[in-house]
Coordinates of C-alpha atoms in Angstrom, one line a residue:
M249 CA 5.2 111.1 -79.6
K250 CA 1.6 110.5 -80.6
R251 CA 0.4 112.9 -78.0
T252 CA 2.8 115.6 -79.3
L253 CA 1.6 115.1 -82.9
L254 CA -2.0 115.2 -81.7
F255 CA -1.4 118.4 -79.7
I256 CA 0.4 120.0 -82.7
A257 CA -2.5 119.0 -85.0
I258 CA -5.1 120.5 -82.7
I259 CA -3.1 123.7 -82.3
C260 CA -2.7 124.0 -86.1
S261 CA -6.4 123.3 -86.8
T262 CA -7.4 125.8 -84.2
S263 CA -5.1 128.4 -85.5
F264 CA -6.4 127.8 -89.0
A265 CA -10.0 128.2 -87.8
F266 CA -9.1 131.5 -86.2
A267 CA -7.3 132.6 -89.4
Q268 CA -10.6 132.2 -91.3
K269 CA -12.3 135.0 -89.2
T270 CA -12.0 138.4 -90.8
T271 CA -13.2 141.9 -90.1
Y272 CA -13.8 144.1 -93.0
K273 CA -14.1 147.9 -92.8
V274 CA -17.1 149.3 -94.7
S275 CA -16.1 151.8 -97.4
T276 CA -18.4 154.8 -96.8
Q277 CA -17.5 156.3 -100.2
S278 CA -18.4 153.2 -102.2
S279 CA -21.5 152.0 -100.2
T280 CA -24.9 153.4 -100.9
I281 CA -28.4 153.4 -99.3
K282 CA -31.3 154.5 -101.4
W283 CA -34.8 154.9 -99.8
N284 CA -38.2 154.9 -101.3
A285 CA -41.3 156.2 -99.5
K286 CA -44.8 156.0 -101.0
K287 CA -47.9 158.1 -100.5
V288 CA -51.4 157.3 -101.6
V289 CA -50.7 159.3 -104.6
G290 CA -47.0 159.2 -105.7
G291 CA -44.0 159.0 -103.5
H292 CA -40.4 160.1 -103.1
V293 CA -36.9 158.6 -103.4
G294 CA -33.6 159.6 -102.0
T295 CA -30.2 158.6 -100.6
I296 CA -28.5 158.5 -97.2
A297 CA -24.8 157.8 -96.5
L298 CA -23.0 155.6 -94.0
K299 CA -20.7 157.2 -91.4
D300 CA -18.8 154.0 -90.6
G301 CA -19.2 150.2 -90.3
T302 CA -17.6 146.8 -90.1
I303 CA -18.6 143.3 -91.3
Q304 CA -17.3 140.1 -89.7
T305 CA -17.0 136.9 -91.5
D306 CA -16.0 133.3 -90.7
K307 CA -14.9 131.1 -93.5
G308 CA -16.3 133.5 -96.0
K309 CA -19.8 133.9 -94.4
I310 CA -21.1 137.0 -92.7
T311 CA -21.4 136.4 -88.9
G312 CA -21.7 139.9 -87.6
G313 CA -21.0 143.6 -87.9
G314 CA -22.9 146.8 -88.1
F315 CA -22.9 150.4 -89.4
T316 CA -23.7 153.9 -88.4
I317 CA -26.0 155.9 -90.7
D318 CA -25.3 159.6 -91.1
M319 CA -28.8 161.1 -90.9
N320 CA -27.4 164.6 -91.9
S321 CA -26.6 163.2 -95.3
M322 CA -30.3 162.3 -96.0
A323 CA -31.4 163.8 -99.4
C324 CA -34.7 163.6 -101.3
T325 CA -33.4 163.3 -104.9
D326 CA -36.7 163.8 -106.7
A327 CA -37.8 166.8 -104.6
P328 CA -34.8 168.4 -103.0
K329 CA -37.0 170.9 -101.1
L330 CA -38.5 168.0 -99.1
T331 CA -35.1 167.2 -97.6
G332 CA -35.4 169.8 -94.8
H333 CA -38.8 168.6 -93.9
L334 CA -37.6 165.0 -93.6
K335 CA -34.8 166.2 -91.2
N336 CA -37.2 168.0 -88.9
E337 CA -39.2 166.7 -85.9
D338 CA -42.1 165.6 -88.2
F339 CA -39.9 162.8 -89.4
F340 CA -36.4 162.0 -88.3
D341 CA -35.5 165.0 -86.1
V342 CA -31.9 165.0 -87.3
P343 CA -30.7 167.8 -85.1
K344 CA -31.6 165.7 -82.0
Y345 CA -30.7 162.3 -83.6
P346 CA -27.9 162.8 -86.1
T347 CA -27.1 159.1 -86.5
A348 CA -29.0 155.8 -86.8
K349 CA -27.5 152.3 -86.4
F350 CA -27.9 148.8 -87.6
I351 CA -26.2 146.0 -85.6
I352 CA -26.3 142.4 -86.9
S353 CA -27.5 140.0 -84.3
K354 CA -27.9 136.8 -86.3
V355 CA -27.2 135.5 -89.8
D356 CA -28.9 132.5 -91.3
N357 CA -26.3 131.1 -93.7
S358 CA -28.2 127.9 -94.4
K359 CA -29.7 129.3 -97.6
A360 CA -28.0 130.4 -100.8
T361 CA -28.9 134.0 -100.0
P362 CA -28.1 134.6 -96.3
V363 CA -30.9 136.2 -94.1
I364 CA -29.5 138.9 -91.9
T365 CA -31.3 139.8 -88.7
G366 CA -30.3 142.8 -86.7
N367 CA -31.3 145.8 -84.6
L368 CA -32.1 149.0 -86.3
T369 CA -32.0 152.1 -84.1
I370 CA -33.6 155.3 -85.3
K371 CA -34.5 158.2 -82.9
N372 CA -33.2 156.1 -80.0
K373 CA -35.8 153.4 -80.7
T374 CA -34.7 149.9 -81.6
K375 CA -36.5 147.4 -83.7
T376 CA -35.4 144.0 -85.0
I377 CA -35.6 143.6 -88.8
S378 CA -34.6 140.7 -91.1
F379 CA -33.8 140.7 -94.8
P380 CA -32.0 138.5 -97.4
A381 CA -28.6 139.9 -98.6
K382 CA -26.6 138.7 -101.5
V383 CA -22.9 138.5 -100.4
T384 CA -20.1 138.4 -102.9
S385 CA -16.3 138.0 -102.3
T386 CA -14.1 140.5 -104.2
T387 CA -10.4 140.5 -104.7
D388 CA -9.8 142.9 -101.7
G389 CA -12.9 142.3 -99.6
L390 CA -16.6 141.7 -100.1
S391 CA -19.8 143.3 -101.2
A392 CA -23.3 142.8 -99.8
E393 CA -26.6 143.9 -101.4
A394 CA -30.1 143.9 -99.8
L395 CA -32.9 145.3 -101.9
G396 CA -36.4 146.3 -100.8
V397 CA -35.6 146.1 -97.0
K398 CA -38.9 147.1 -95.4
V399 CA -38.9 149.5 -92.4
N400 CA -42.1 150.5 -90.6
R401 CA -41.7 154.2 -89.6
L402 CA -44.3 153.8 -86.8
D403 CA -41.8 151.6 -85.0
F404 CA -39.6 154.7 -84.6
D405 CA -42.4 157.1 -83.6
I406 CA -42.7 158.7 -87.0
Q407 CA -46.4 159.3 -87.3
Y408 CA -46.6 162.3 -89.7
R409 CA -49.5 161.8 -92.2
S410 CA -50.0 158.1 -91.2
A411 CA -53.5 156.8 -92.0
S412 CA -52.9 154.5 -89.0
F413 CA -53.2 157.5 -86.7
F414 CA -55.1 160.1 -88.8
S415 CA -58.3 159.1 -90.5
D416 CA -59.0 162.3 -92.5
L417 CA -55.9 162.5 -94.7
G418 CA -57.4 161.1 -97.9
N419 CA -54.9 161.1 -100.7
R420 CA -52.4 163.0 -98.5
A421 CA -51.6 160.0 -96.4
I422 CA -48.0 158.6 -96.5
E423 CA -47.6 154.8 -96.2
D424 CA -46.2 153.5 -92.9
E425 CA -43.5 151.4 -94.6
F426 CA -40.6 152.6 -96.6
T427 CA -38.0 150.5 -98.3
L428 CA -34.2 150.6 -98.4
D429 CA -31.9 149.4 -101.2
I430 CA -28.5 148.8 -99.4
Q431 CA -25.2 148.2 -101.2
I432 CA -22.2 147.7 -98.9
K433 CA -18.6 147.5 -100.1
A434 CA -16.0 146.5 -97.5
A435 CA -12.3 145.8 -97.5
K436 CA -9.7 144.3 -95.1

């Protein structure tokens, strides 16, 4: 009898543990990515949309997931004429590489604000990046916010007007790092 009760208790606790794991589908309509690129003099800002994505949690904490970025949706909001140049081979070569990806590889949930580490792939080149992300549970899912995520464009073979490669650019140089403000909304 004791063995039967112990067996039932183990099965119930294991089932409960599995029930805590949840996969959320990212809402591409409600999620946003804003980018900010700086030059020696000035800079530009814009947006880019997600194509799809998921976030996995265990007991309310992010454990994995990823999303696909629709590079065709890239827009420069302060200088719309620049959008076409960003999509050509000088920068992101969107006709050849229409999507980018971010796949979570590890999450440090030991801090109040989890630190997400993952593989960012742009132009078929992959680089590991880490950033803190504020995660909030909502009535029908969750939201995650990561502000000022730094990306070094040189890691993805984007050298156009980089002072790291061209010494005679003066005030026409573009900084090697750009930042992303990411707001993800996901539901079951």
